[in-house]
Tab-separated table of C-alpha atoms and ligand atoms in Angstrom:
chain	number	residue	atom	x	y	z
A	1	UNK	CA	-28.309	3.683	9.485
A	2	UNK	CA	-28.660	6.801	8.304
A	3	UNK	CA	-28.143	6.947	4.100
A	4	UNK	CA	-27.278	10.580	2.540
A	5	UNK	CA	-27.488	11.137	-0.864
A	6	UNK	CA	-26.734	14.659	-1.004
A	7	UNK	CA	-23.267	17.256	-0.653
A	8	UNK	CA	-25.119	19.689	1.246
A	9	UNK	CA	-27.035	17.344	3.215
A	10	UNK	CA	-23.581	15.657	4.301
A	11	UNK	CA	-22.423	18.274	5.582
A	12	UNK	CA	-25.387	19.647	6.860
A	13	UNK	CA	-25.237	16.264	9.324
A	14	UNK	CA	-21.394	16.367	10.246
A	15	UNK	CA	-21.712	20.514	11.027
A	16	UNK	CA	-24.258	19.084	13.298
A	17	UNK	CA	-22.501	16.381	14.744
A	18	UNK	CA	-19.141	18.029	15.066
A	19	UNK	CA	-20.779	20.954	17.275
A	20	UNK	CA	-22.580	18.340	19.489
A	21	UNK	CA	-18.847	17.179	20.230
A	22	UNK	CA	-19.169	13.872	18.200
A	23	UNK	CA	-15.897	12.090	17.104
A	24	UNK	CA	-16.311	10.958	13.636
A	25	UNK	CA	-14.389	8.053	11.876
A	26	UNK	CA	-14.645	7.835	7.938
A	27	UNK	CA	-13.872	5.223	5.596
A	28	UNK	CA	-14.394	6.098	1.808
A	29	UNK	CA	-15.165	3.303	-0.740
A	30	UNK	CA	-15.908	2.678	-4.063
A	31	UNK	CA	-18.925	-0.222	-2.536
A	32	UNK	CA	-18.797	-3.878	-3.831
A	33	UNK	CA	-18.017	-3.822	-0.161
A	34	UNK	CA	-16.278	-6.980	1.012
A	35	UNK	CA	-15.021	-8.210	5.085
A	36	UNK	CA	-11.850	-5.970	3.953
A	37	UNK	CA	-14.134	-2.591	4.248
A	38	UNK	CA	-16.163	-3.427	6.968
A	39	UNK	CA	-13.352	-4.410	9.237
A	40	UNK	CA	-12.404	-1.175	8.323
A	41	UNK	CA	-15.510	0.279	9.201
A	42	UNK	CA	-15.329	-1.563	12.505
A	43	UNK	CA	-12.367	-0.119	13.240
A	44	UNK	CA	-13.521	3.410	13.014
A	45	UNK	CA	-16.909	2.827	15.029
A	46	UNK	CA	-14.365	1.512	17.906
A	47	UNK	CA	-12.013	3.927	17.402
A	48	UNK	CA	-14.606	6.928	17.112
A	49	UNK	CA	-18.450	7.994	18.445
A	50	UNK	CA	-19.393	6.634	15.143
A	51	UNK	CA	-18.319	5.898	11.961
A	52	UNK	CA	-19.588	7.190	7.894
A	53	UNK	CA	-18.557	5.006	5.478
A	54	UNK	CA	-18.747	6.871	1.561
A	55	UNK	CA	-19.638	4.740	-1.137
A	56	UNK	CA	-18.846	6.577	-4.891
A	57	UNK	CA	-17.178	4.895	-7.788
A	58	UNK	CA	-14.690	7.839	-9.000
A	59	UNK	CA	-14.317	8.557	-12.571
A	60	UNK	CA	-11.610	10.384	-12.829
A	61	UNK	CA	-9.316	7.763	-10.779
A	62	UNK	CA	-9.758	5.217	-13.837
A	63	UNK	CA	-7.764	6.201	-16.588
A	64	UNK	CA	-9.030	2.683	-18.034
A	65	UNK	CA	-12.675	3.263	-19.621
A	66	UNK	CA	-13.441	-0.728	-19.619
A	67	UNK	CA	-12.378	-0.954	-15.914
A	68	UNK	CA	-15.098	2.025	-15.041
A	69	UNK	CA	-17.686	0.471	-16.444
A	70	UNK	CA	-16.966	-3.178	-15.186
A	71	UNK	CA	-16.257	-1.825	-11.790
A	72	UNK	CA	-18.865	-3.900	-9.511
A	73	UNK	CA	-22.006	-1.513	-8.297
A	74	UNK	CA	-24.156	-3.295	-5.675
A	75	UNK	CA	-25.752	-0.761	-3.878
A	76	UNK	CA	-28.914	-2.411	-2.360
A	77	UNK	CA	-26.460	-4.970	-1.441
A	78	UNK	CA	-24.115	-3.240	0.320
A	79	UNK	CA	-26.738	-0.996	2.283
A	80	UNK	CA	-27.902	-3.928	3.207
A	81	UNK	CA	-24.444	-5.434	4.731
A	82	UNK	CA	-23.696	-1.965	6.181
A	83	UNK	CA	-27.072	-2.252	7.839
A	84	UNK	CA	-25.619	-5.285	9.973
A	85	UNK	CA	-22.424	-3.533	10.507
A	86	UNK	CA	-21.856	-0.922	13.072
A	87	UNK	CA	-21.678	2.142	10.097
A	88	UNK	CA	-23.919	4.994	11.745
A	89	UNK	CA	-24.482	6.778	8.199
A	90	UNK	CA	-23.898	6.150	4.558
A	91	UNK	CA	-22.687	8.765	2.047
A	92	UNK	CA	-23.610	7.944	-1.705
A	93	UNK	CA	-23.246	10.377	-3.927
A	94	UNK	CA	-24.089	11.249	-7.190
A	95	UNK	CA	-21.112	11.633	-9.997
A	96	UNK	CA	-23.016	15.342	-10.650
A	97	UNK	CA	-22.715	16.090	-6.979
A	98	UNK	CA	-19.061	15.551	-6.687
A	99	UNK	CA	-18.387	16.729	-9.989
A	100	UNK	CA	-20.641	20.117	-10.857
A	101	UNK	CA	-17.630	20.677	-13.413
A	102	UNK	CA	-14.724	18.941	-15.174
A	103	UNK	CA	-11.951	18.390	-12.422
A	104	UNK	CA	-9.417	20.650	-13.428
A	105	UNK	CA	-7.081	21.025	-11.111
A	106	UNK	CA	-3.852	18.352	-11.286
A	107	UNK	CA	-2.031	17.174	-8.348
A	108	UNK	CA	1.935	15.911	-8.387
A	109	UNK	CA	2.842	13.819	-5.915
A	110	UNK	CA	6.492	14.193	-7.263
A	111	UNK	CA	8.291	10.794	-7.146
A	112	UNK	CA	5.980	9.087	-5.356
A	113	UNK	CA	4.245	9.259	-8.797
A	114	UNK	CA	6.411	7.956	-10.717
A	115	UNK	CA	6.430	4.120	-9.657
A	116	UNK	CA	4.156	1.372	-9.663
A	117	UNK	CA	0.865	2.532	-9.474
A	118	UNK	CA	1.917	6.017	-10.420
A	119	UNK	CA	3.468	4.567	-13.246
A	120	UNK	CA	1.222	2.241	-14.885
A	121	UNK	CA	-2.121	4.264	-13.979
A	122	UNK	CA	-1.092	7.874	-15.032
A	123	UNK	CA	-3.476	10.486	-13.604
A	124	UNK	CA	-4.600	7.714	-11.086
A	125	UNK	CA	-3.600	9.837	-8.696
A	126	UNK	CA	-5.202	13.267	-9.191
A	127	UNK	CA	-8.298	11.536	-9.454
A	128	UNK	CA	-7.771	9.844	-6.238
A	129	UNK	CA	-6.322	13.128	-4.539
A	130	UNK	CA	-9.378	15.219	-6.046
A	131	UNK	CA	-11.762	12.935	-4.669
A	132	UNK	CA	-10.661	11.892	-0.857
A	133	UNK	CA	-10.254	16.039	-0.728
A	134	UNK	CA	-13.816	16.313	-1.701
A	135	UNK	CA	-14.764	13.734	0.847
A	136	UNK	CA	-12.889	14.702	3.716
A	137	UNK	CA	-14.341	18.319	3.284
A	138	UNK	CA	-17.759	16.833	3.156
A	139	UNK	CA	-17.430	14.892	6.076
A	140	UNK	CA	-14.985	16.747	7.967
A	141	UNK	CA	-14.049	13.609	9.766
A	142	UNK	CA	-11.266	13.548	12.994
A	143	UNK	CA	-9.841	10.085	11.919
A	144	UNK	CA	-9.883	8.528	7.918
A	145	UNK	CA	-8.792	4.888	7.574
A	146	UNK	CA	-7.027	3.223	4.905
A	147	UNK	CA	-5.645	-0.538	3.582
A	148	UNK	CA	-3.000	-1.051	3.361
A	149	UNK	CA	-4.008	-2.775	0.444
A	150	UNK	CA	-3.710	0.697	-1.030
A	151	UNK	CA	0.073	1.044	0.202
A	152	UNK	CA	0.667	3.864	-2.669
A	153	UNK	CA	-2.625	5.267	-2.308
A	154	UNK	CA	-1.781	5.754	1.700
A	155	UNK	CA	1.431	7.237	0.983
A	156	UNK	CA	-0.027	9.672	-1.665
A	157	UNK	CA	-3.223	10.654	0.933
A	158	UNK	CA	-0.764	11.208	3.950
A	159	UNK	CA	1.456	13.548	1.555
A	160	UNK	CA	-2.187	15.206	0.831
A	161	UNK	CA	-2.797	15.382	4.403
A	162	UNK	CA	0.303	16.616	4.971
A	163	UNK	CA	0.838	19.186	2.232
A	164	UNK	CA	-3.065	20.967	3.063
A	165	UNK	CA	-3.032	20.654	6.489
A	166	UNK	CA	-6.362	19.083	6.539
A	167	UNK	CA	-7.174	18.832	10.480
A	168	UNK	CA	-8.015	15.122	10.509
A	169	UNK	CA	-5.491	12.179	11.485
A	170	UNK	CA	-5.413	8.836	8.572
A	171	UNK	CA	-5.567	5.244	9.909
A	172	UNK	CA	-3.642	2.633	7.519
A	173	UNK	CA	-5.301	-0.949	8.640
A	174	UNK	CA	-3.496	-3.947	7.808
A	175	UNK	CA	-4.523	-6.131	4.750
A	176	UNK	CA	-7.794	-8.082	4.922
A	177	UNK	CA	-7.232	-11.516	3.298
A	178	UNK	CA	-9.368	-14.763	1.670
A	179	UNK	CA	-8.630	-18.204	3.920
A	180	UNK	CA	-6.512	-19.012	0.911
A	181	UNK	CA	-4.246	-15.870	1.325
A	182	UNK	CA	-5.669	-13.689	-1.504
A	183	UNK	CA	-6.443	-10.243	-0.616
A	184	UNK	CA	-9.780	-9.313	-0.475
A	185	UNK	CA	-10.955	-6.496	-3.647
A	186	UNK	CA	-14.192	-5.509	-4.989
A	187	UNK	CA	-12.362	-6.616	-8.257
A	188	UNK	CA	-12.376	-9.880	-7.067
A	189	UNK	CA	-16.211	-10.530	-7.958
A	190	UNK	CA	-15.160	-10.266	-11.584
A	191	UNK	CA	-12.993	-13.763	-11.511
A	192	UNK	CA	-13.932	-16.524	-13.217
A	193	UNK	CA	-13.762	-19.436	-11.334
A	194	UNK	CA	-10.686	-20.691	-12.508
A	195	UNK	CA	-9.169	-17.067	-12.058
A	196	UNK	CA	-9.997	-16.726	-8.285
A	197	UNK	CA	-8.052	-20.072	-8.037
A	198	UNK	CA	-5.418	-19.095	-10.018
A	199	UNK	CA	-5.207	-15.653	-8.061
A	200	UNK	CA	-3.916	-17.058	-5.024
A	201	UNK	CA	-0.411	-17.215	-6.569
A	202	UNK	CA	-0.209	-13.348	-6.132
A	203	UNK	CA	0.059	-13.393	-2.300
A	204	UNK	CA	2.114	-16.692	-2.988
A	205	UNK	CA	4.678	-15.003	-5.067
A	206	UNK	CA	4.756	-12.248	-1.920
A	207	UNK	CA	5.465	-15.064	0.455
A	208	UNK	CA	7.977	-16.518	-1.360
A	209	UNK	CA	9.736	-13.206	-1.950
A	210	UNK	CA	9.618	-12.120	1.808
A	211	UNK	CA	11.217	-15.749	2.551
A	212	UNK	CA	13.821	-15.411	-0.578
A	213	UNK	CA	14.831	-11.640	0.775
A	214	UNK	CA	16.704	-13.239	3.627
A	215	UNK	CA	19.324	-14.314	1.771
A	216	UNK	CA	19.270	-13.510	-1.681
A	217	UNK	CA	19.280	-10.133	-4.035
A	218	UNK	CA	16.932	-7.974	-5.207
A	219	UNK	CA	17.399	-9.303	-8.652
A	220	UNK	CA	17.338	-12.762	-7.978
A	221	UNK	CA	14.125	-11.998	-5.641
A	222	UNK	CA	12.560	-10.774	-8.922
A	223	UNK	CA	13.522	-13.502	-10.751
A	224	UNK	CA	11.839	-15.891	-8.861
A	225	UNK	CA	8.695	-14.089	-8.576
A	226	UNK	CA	8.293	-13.823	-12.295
A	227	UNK	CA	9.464	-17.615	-12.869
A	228	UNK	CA	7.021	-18.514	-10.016
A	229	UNK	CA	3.968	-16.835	-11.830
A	230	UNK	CA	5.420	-17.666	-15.305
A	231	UNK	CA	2.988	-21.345	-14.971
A	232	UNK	CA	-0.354	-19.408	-14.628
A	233	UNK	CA	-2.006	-18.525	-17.544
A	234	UNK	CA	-3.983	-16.216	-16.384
A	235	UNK	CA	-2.051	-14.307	-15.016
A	236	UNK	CA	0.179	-11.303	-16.462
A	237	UNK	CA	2.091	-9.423	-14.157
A	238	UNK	CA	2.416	-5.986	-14.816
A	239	UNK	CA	5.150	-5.578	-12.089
A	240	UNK	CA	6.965	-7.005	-8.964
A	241	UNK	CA	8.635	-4.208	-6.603
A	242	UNK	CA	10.699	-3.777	-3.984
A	243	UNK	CA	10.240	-0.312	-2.433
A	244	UNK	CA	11.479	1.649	1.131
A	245	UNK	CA	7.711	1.562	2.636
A	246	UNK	CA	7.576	5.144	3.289
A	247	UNK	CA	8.666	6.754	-0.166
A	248	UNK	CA	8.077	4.057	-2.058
A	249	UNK	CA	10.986	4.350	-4.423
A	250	UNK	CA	12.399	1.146	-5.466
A	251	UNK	CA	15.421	-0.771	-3.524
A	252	UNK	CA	18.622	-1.768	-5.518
A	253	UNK	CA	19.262	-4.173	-2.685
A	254	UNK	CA	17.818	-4.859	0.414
A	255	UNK	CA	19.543	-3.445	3.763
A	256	UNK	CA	18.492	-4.722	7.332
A	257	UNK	CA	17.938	-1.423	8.392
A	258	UNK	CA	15.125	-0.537	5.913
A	259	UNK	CA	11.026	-1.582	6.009
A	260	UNK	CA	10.618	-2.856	2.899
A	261	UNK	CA	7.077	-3.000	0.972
A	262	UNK	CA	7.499	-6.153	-1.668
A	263	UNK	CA	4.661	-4.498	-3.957
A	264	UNK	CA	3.016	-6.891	-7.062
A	265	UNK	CA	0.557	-5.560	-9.683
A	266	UNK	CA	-0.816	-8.313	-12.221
A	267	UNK	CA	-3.422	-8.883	-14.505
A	268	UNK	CA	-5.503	-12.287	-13.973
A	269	UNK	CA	-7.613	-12.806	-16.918
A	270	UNK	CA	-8.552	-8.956	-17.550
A	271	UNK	CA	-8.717	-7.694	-13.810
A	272	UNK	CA	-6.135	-5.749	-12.541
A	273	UNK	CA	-5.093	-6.803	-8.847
A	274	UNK	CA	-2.798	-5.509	-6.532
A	275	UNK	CA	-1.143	-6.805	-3.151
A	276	UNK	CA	1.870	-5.910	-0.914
A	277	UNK	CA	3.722	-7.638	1.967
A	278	UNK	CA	5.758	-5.061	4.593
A	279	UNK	CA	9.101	-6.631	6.019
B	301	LIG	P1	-11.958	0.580	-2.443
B	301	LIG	O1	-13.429	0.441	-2.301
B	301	LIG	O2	-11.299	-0.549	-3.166
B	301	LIG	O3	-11.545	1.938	-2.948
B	301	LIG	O4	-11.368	0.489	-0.971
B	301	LIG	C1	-11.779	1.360	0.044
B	301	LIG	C2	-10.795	1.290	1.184
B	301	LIG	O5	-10.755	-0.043	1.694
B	301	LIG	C3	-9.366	1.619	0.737
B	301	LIG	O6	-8.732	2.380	1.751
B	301	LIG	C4	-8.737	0.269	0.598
B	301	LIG	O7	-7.334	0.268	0.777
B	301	LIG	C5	-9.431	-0.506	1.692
B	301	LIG	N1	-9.382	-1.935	1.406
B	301	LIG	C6	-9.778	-2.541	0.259
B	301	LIG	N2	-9.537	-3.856	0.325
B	301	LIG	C7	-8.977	-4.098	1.543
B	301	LIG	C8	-8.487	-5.259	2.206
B	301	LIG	N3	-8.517	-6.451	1.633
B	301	LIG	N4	-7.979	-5.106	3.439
B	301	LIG	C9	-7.926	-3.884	4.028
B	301	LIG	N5	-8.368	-2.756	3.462
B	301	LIG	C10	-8.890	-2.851	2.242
């Protein structure tokens, strides 16, 4: 595997391989890399003549200091998983690379901003926007995946895609899970013990909502998904949604003609974890 440090070298490499007629498939992380982003990347080497996979923790998508700092950086270890894996070249950048100046420029996403992630992360979004443009002009790859995991973050990138034209089609893979249901994150390294356990109710709260939508209102859906977390100390939720999938706004009540995303956000101890369920 291949490991690039450098912008210009980057794209020195994909000019090259673009000419020679390669396909490339391009999965951007922020590392701590878990089975989540390398059945991603396994995806993409199928999918493509080989894959890149970027690893850069992005400062200006945290608009929480504490949760910069904290986030996990394991480098040596995950070159060394990616070295097993079938990821033909590594990107890793350096924050003075990406960022010769301040980011100035501010994206709007319009409502898609203004829920759930949008909401309780303000500026989350330019950050993420800023970055995955960046990346995607650095690379130049034909196909991008995304989780699902992410289901805001995919909406937001597609409206990107969209909105610039950039000449590239995005992948949204489904959710990579724990046996126990619990959705794999980078963020999950930072549980204590008793945390990870207790972190399992997240996906069980989704489950339970999905089975309670059948037959019962959004409100009483909502209900039940804070009474059902209401036990756990750890955990805080920050909020339970019901949203169309595609625009993400929320759902007054749930219609058998829409995909609905049953979106939770919750603090467990003092790391933030998301999860969604599409029915
Ligand atoms: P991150 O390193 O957390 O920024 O994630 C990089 C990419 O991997 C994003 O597109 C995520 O949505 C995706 N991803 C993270 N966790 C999972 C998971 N458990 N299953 C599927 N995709 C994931």
């Amino acid at each position: 595997m291949q490991i690039i440090t450098s912008l210009r070298d980057i794209k020195e490499q994909t000019e090259k391989l673009r000419s020679s007629g390669k396909t490339i498939g391009f999965v951007p992380t922020m590392g701590a890399l878990h089975q989540g982003h390398l059945t991603l990347l396994e995806t993409a080497a199928e999918q493509n003549d080989l894959s890149i996979c970027s690893i850069f923790v992005n400062p200006t998508q945290f608009n929480n200091a504490e949760d910069f700092k904290l986030y996990p950086r394991i480098l040596e270890n995950d070159i060394e998983a990616l070295k097993k894996s079938r990821c033909a070249m590594l990107f890793a950048p350096s924050v003075a690379d990406m960022y010769p100046e301040t980011l100035q420029l501010k994206f709007d996403f319009g409502e898609l901003e203004t829920v759930m992630e949008g909401k309780f992360r303000p500026g989350h979004f330019t950050g993420v926007a800023a970055i995955v443009s960046k990346l995607f002009h650095a690379v130049r790859p034909h196909k991008a995946y995304f989780g699902q995991k992410d289901l805001q973050q995919y909406a937001v990138i597609n409206r990107l895609v969209t909105d610039l034209s950039f000449d590239l089609e995005l992948v949204c893979h489904p959710i990579i899970r724990e046996a126990d249901g619990l959705a794999m994150s980078s963020r999950n390294r930072r549980l204590s013990e008793e945390q990870r356990e207790q972190a399992t109710q997240l996906y069980k709260a989704l489950q339970l909502a999905s089975g309670l939508s059948k037959a019962h209102t959004v409100a009483e859906v909502k209900e039940a998904v804070s009474k059902h977390l209401q036990p756990f100390a750890a955990i805080k939720l920050e909020y339970f949604e019901v949203a169309d999938v595609n625009s993400l706004q929320p759902l007054a009540e749930f219609d058998a003609s829409d995909r609905v995303a049953l979106c939770i956000a919750a603090y467990v101890g003092e790391v933030r974890l998301i999860d969604n369920v599409i029915i």
